[in-house]
Short mmCIF file of C-alpha atoms in Angstrom, two decimals:
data_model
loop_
_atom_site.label_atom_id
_atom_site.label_comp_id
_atom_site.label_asym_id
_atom_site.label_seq_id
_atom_site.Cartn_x
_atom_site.Cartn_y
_atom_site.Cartn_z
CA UNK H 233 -53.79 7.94 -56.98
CA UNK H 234 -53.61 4.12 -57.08
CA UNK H 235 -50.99 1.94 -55.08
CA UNK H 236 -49.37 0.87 -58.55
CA UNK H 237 -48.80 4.59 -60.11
CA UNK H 238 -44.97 5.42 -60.47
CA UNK H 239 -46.20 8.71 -58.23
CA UNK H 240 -46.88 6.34 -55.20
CA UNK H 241 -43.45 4.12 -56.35
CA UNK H 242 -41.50 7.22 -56.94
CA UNK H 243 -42.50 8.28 -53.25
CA UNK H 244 -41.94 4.67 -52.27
CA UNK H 245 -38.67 4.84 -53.14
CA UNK H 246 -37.61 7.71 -51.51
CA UNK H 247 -38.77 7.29 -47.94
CA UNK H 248 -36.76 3.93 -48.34
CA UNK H 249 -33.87 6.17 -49.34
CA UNK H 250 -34.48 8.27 -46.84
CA UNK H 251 -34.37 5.72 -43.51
CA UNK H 252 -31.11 4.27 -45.54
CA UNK H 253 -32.53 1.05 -45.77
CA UNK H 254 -32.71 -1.63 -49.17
CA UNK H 255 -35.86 -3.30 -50.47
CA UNK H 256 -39.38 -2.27 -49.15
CA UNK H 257 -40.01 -6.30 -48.22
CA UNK H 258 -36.83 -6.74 -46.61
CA UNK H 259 -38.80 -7.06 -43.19
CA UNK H 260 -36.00 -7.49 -40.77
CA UNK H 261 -33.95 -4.81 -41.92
CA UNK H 262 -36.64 -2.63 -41.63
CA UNK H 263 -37.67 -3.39 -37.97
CA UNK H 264 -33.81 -3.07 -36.96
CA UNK H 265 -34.48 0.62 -38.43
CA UNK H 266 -37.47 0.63 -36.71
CA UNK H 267 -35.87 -0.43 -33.44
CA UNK H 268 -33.03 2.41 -34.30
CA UNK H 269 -35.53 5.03 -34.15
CA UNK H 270 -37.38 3.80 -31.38
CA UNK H 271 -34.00 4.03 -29.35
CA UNK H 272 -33.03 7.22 -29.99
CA UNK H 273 -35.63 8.56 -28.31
CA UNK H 274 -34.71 8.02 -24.12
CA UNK H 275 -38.10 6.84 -23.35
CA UNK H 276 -38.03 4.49 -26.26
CA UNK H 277 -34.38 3.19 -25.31
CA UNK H 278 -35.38 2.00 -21.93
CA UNK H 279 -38.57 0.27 -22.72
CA UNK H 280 -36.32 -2.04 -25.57
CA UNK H 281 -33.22 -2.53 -23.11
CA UNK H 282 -36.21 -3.67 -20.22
CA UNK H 283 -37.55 -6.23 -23.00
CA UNK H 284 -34.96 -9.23 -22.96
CA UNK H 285 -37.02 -11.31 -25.40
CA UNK H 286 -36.15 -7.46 -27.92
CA UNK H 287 -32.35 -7.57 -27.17
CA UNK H 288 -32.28 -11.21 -28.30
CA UNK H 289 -34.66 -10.53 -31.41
CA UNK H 290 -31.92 -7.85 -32.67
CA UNK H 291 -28.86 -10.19 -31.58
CA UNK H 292 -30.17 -12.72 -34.03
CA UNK H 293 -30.86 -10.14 -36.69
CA UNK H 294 -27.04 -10.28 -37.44
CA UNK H 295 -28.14 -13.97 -39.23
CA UNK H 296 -29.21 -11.61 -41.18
CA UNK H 297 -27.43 -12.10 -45.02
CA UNK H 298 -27.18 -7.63 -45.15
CA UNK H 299 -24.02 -6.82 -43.98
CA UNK H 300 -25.54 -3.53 -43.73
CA UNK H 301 -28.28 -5.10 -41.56
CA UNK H 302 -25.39 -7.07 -39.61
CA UNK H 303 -23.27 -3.37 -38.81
CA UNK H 304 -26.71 -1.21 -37.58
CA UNK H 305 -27.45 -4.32 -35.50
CA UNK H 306 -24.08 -4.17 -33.80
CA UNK H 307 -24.24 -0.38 -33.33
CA UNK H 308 -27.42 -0.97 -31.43
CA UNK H 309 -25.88 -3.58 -29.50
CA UNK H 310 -23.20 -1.81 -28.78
CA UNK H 311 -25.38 1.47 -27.57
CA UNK H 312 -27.20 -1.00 -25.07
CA UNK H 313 -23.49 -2.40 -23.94
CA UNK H 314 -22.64 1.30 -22.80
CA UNK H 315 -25.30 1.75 -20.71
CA UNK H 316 -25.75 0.92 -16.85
CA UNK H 317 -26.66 -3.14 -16.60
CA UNK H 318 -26.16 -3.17 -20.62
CA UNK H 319 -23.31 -5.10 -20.91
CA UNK H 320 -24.81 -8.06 -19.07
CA UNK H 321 -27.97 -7.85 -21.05
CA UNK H 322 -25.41 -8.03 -24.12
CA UNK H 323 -23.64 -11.14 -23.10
CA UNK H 324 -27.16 -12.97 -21.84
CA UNK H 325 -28.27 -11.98 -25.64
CA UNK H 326 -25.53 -13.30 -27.14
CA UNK H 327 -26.00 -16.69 -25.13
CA UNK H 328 -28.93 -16.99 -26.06
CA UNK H 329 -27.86 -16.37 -29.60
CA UNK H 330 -25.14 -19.14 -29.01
CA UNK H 331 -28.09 -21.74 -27.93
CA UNK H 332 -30.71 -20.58 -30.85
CA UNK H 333 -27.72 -20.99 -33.43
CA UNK H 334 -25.92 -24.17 -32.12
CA UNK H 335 -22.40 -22.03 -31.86
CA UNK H 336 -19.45 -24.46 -30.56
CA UNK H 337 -18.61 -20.81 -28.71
CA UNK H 338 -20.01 -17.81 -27.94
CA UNK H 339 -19.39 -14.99 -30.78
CA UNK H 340 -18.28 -17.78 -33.28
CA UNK H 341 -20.91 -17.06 -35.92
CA UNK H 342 -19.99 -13.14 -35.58
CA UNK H 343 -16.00 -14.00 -35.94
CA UNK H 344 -16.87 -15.92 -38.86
CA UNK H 345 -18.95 -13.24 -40.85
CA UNK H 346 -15.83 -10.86 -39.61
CA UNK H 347 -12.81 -12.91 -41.11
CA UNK H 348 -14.55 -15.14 -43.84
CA UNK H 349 -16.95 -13.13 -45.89
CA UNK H 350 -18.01 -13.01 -49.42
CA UNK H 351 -17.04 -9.21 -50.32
CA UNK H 352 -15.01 -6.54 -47.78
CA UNK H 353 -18.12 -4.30 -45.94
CA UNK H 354 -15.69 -1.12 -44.52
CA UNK H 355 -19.15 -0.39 -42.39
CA UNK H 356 -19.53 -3.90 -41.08
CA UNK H 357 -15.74 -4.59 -40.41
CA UNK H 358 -16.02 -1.52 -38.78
CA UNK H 359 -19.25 -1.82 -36.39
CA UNK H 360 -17.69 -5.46 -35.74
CA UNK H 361 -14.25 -4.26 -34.57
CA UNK H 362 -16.05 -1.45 -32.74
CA UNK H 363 -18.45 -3.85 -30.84
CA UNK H 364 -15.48 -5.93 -29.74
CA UNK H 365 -13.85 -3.17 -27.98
CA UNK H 366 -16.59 -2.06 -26.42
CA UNK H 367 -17.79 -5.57 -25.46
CA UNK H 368 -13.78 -6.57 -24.09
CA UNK H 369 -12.50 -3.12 -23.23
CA UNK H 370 -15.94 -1.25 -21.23
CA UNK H 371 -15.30 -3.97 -18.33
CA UNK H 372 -13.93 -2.87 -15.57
CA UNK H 373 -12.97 -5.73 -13.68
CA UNK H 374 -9.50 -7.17 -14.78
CA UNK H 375 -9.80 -10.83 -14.76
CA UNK H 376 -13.40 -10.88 -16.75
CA UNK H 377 -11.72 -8.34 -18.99
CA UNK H 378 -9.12 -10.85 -19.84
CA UNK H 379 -11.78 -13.51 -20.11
CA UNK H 380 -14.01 -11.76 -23.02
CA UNK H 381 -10.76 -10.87 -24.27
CA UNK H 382 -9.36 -14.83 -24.16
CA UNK H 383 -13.04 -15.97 -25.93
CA UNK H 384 -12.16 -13.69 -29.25
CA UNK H 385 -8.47 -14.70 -28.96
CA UNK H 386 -9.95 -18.68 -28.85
CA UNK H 387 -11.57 -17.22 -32.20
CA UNK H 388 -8.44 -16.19 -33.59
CA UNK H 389 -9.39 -12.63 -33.93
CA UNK H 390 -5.56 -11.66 -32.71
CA UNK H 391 -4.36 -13.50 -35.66
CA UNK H 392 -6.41 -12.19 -38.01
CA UNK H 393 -5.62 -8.09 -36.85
CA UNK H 394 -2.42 -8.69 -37.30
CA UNK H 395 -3.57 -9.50 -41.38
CA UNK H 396 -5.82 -6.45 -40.80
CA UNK H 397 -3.08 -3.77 -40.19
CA UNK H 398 -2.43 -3.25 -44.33
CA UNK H 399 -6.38 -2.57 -44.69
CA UNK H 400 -6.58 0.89 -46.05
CA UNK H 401 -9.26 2.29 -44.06
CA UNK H 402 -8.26 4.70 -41.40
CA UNK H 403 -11.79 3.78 -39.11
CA UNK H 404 -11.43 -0.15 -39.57
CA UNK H 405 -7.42 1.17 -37.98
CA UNK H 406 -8.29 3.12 -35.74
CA UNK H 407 -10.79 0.49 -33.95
CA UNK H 408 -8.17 -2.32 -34.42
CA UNK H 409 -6.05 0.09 -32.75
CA UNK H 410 -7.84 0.43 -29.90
CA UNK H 411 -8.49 -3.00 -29.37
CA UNK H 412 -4.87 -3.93 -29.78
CA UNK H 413 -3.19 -1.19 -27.57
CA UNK H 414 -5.98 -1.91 -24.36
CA UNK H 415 -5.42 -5.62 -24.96
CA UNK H 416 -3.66 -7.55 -21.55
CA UNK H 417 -0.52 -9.78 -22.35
CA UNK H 418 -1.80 -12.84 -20.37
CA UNK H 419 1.68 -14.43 -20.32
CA UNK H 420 2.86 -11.31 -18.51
CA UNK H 421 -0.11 -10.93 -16.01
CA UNK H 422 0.80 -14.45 -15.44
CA UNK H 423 4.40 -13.71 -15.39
CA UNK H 424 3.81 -11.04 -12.76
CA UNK H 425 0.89 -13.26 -10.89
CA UNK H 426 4.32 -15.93 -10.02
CA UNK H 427 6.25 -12.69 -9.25
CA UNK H 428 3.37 -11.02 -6.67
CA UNK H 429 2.97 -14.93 -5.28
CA UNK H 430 6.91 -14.91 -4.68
CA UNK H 431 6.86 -11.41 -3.41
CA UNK H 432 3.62 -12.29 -1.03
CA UNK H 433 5.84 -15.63 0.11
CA UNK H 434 8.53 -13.65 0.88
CA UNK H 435 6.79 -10.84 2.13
CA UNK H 436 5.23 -13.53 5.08
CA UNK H 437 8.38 -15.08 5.60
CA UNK H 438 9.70 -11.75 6.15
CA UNK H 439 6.89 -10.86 7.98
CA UNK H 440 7.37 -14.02 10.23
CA UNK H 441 10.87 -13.58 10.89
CA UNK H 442 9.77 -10.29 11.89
CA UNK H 443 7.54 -11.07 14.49
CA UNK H 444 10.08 -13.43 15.96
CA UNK H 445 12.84 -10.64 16.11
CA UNK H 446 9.89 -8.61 17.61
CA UNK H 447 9.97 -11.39 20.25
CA UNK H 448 13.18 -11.73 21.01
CA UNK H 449 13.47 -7.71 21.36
CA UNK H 450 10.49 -8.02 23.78
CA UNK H 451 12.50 -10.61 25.74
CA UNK H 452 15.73 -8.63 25.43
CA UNK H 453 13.53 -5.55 26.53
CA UNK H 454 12.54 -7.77 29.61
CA UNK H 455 15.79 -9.07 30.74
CA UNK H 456 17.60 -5.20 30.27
CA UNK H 457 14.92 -4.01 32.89
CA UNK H 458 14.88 -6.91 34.91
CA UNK H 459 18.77 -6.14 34.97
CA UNK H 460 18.18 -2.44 35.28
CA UNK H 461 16.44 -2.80 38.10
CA UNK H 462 19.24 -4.98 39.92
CA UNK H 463 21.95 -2.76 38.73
CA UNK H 464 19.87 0.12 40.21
CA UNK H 465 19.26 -1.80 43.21
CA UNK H 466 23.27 -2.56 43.69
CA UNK H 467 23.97 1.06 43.00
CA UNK H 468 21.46 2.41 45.29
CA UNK H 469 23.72 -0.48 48.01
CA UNK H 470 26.92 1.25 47.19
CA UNK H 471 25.88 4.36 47.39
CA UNK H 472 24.46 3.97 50.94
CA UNK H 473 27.96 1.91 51.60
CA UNK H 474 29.57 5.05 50.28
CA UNK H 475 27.69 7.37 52.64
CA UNK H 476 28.41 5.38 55.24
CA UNK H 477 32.50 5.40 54.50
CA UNK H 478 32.17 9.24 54.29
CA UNK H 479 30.67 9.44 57.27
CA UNK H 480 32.92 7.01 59.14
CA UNK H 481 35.96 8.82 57.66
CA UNK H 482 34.94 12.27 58.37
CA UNK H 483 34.54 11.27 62.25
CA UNK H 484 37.50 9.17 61.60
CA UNK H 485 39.17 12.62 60.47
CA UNK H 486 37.59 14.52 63.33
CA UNK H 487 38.73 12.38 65.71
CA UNK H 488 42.58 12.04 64.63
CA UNK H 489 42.20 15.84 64.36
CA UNK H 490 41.28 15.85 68.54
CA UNK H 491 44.40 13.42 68.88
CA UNK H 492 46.56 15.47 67.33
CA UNK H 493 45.40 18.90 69.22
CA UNK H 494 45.84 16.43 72.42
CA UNK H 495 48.99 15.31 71.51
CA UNK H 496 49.96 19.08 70.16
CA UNK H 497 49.25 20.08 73.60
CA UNK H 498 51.04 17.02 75.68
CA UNK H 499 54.08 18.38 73.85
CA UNK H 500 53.56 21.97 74.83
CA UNK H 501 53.33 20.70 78.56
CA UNK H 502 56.37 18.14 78.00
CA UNK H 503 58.42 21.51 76.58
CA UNK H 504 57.37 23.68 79.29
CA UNK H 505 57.95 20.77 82.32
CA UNK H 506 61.64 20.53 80.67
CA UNK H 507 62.34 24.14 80.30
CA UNK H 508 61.03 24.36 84.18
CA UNK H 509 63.84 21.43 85.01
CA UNK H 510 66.37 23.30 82.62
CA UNK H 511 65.75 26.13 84.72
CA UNK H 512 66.00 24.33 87.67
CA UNK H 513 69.12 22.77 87.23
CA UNK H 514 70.51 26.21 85.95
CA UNK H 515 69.50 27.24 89.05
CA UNK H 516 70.93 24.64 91.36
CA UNK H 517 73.95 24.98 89.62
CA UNK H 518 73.92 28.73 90.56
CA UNK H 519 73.35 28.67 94.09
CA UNK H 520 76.12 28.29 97.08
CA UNK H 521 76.65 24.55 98.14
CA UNK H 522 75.19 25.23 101.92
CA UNK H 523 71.93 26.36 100.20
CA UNK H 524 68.67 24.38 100.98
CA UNK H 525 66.20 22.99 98.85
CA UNK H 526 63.53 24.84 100.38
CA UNK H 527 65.79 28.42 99.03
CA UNK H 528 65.97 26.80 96.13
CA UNK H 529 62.14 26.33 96.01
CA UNK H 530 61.38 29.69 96.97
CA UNK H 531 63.76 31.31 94.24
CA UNK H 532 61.60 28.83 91.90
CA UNK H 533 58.50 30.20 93.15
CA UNK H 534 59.30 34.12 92.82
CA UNK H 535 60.51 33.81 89.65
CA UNK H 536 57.52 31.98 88.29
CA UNK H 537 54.38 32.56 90.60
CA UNK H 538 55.25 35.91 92.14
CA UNK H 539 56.25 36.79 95.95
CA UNK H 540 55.42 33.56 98.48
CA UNK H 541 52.49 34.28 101.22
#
């Protein structure tokens, strides 16, 4: 069967129906196919995403004038982006694409096939919008997040979602969706930066103010044991003072109690010496005028000592 027969053309045209692909010469569209089906194989993935000078051939592909061409090369981007050390391979290709090109910034020429194109591509607008999220949204670091995020708002993409939102297509809505709801509000991250700069400010004044009270405790601390210690001192005096007193008053006590047995007892005497000269006299009085002292003494002495030797 010869190469011109409508058998072989017939054939022809359905293996290009069947990779989903236009005309048989269209070269480039035909290696990004290729490249597809290389990558879906694991093997086959990592050799292309270890082959810089590949990752930049496919970037450029989206020069391409196919928008269908333009949205499989942005799903293969967009594969590599998700994968360990792919998103930096992504943005080096995309430099590179920025140098080749002559771009005034990086994603311009993408941006402009996305908001100024001939006729509306649903599959395009869609594998554009999905490669932006993933590019801007699969970072995990905040501040470069908001810096991919800030390069597509410098290419007023913002402005032109906000056109997007009557677009019909529930995929092309659901991806400018995404990308909307994840995006940061830089005024309010720098709203809150002034806030967490005045909180930090006050937090080290408050921390500073802090550390002097903890100072001046310290020194209060000090001076309350340093006066503890003398008032335990002075009590410790007085209470060896008071000891002392006790001890002075109970012999004190002890001693008045002696003086007032001694005394107790000088009074018994004194009664009993001046009943004895009661007695006496009663007894002088008694006796006969003629009577001698010496009867007198002897009457004394038998009534108080018993009969005289």
């Amino acid at each position: 069967e010869t190469t011109g027969s409508p058998g072989v053309a017939k054939r022809r045209s359905r293996h290009a129906a069947r990779l989903n692909m236009g005309a048989s010469t269209d070269d480039i569209h035909v290696c990004i196919m290729c490249m597809r089906a290389i990558m879906n194989n694991k093997y086959g993935f990592n050799m292309v995403i270890q082959h810089r000078e590949a990752i930049n051939s496919i970037a450029l592909s989206l020069v391409h004038h196919s928008l269908r061409t333009k949205a499989l090369v942005l799903e293969l981007l967009a594969a590599i982006c998700l994968v360990k050390g792919g998103h930096q391979i992504i943005l080096s290709a995309f430099d590179n694409f920025k140098e080749v090109v002559g771009e005034p910034r990086r994603f311009h020429t993408l941006m402009e096939y996305f908001m100024n194109y001939d006729s509306f591509h649903i599959e395009f607008m869609v594998a554009c919008m999905q490669f932006v999220n993933i590019i801007v949204h699969s970072v995990e670091d905040m501040n470069f997040r908001v810096h991919l995020q800030y390069e597509f708002t410098a290419l007023k993409l913002d402005e032109y979602l906000e056109r997007l939102r009557l677009c019909e297509s529930e995929d092309l809505q659901v991806q400018i969706s995404a990308y909307l709801d994840n995006v940061f509000d830089v005024a309010a991250l720098m709203e809150d930066s002034e806030t967490k700069t005045a909180a930090l400010e006050k937090v080290n004044e408050l921390e500073d103010e802090l550390g002097h009270a903890h100072e001046r405790l310290a020194a209060l601390e000090r001076e309350a044991i340093a006066k503890l210690a003398t008032l335990e001192a002075e009590l410790a005096q007085v209470r060896q003072e008071r000891d002392q007193l006790a001890e002075a008053r109970r012999q004190v006590v002890e001693e008045v109690s002696t003086l007032r047995r001694a005394q107790q007892d000088s009074r018994n005497r004194q009664s009993m010496l001046e009943s004895k000269v009661q007695e006496l006299e009663s007894l002088t009085k008694s006796l006969p005028r003629g009577a001698s002292m010496g009867a007198i003494s002897s009457h004394a002495l038998c009534n108080g000592n018993g009969t005289p030797n």
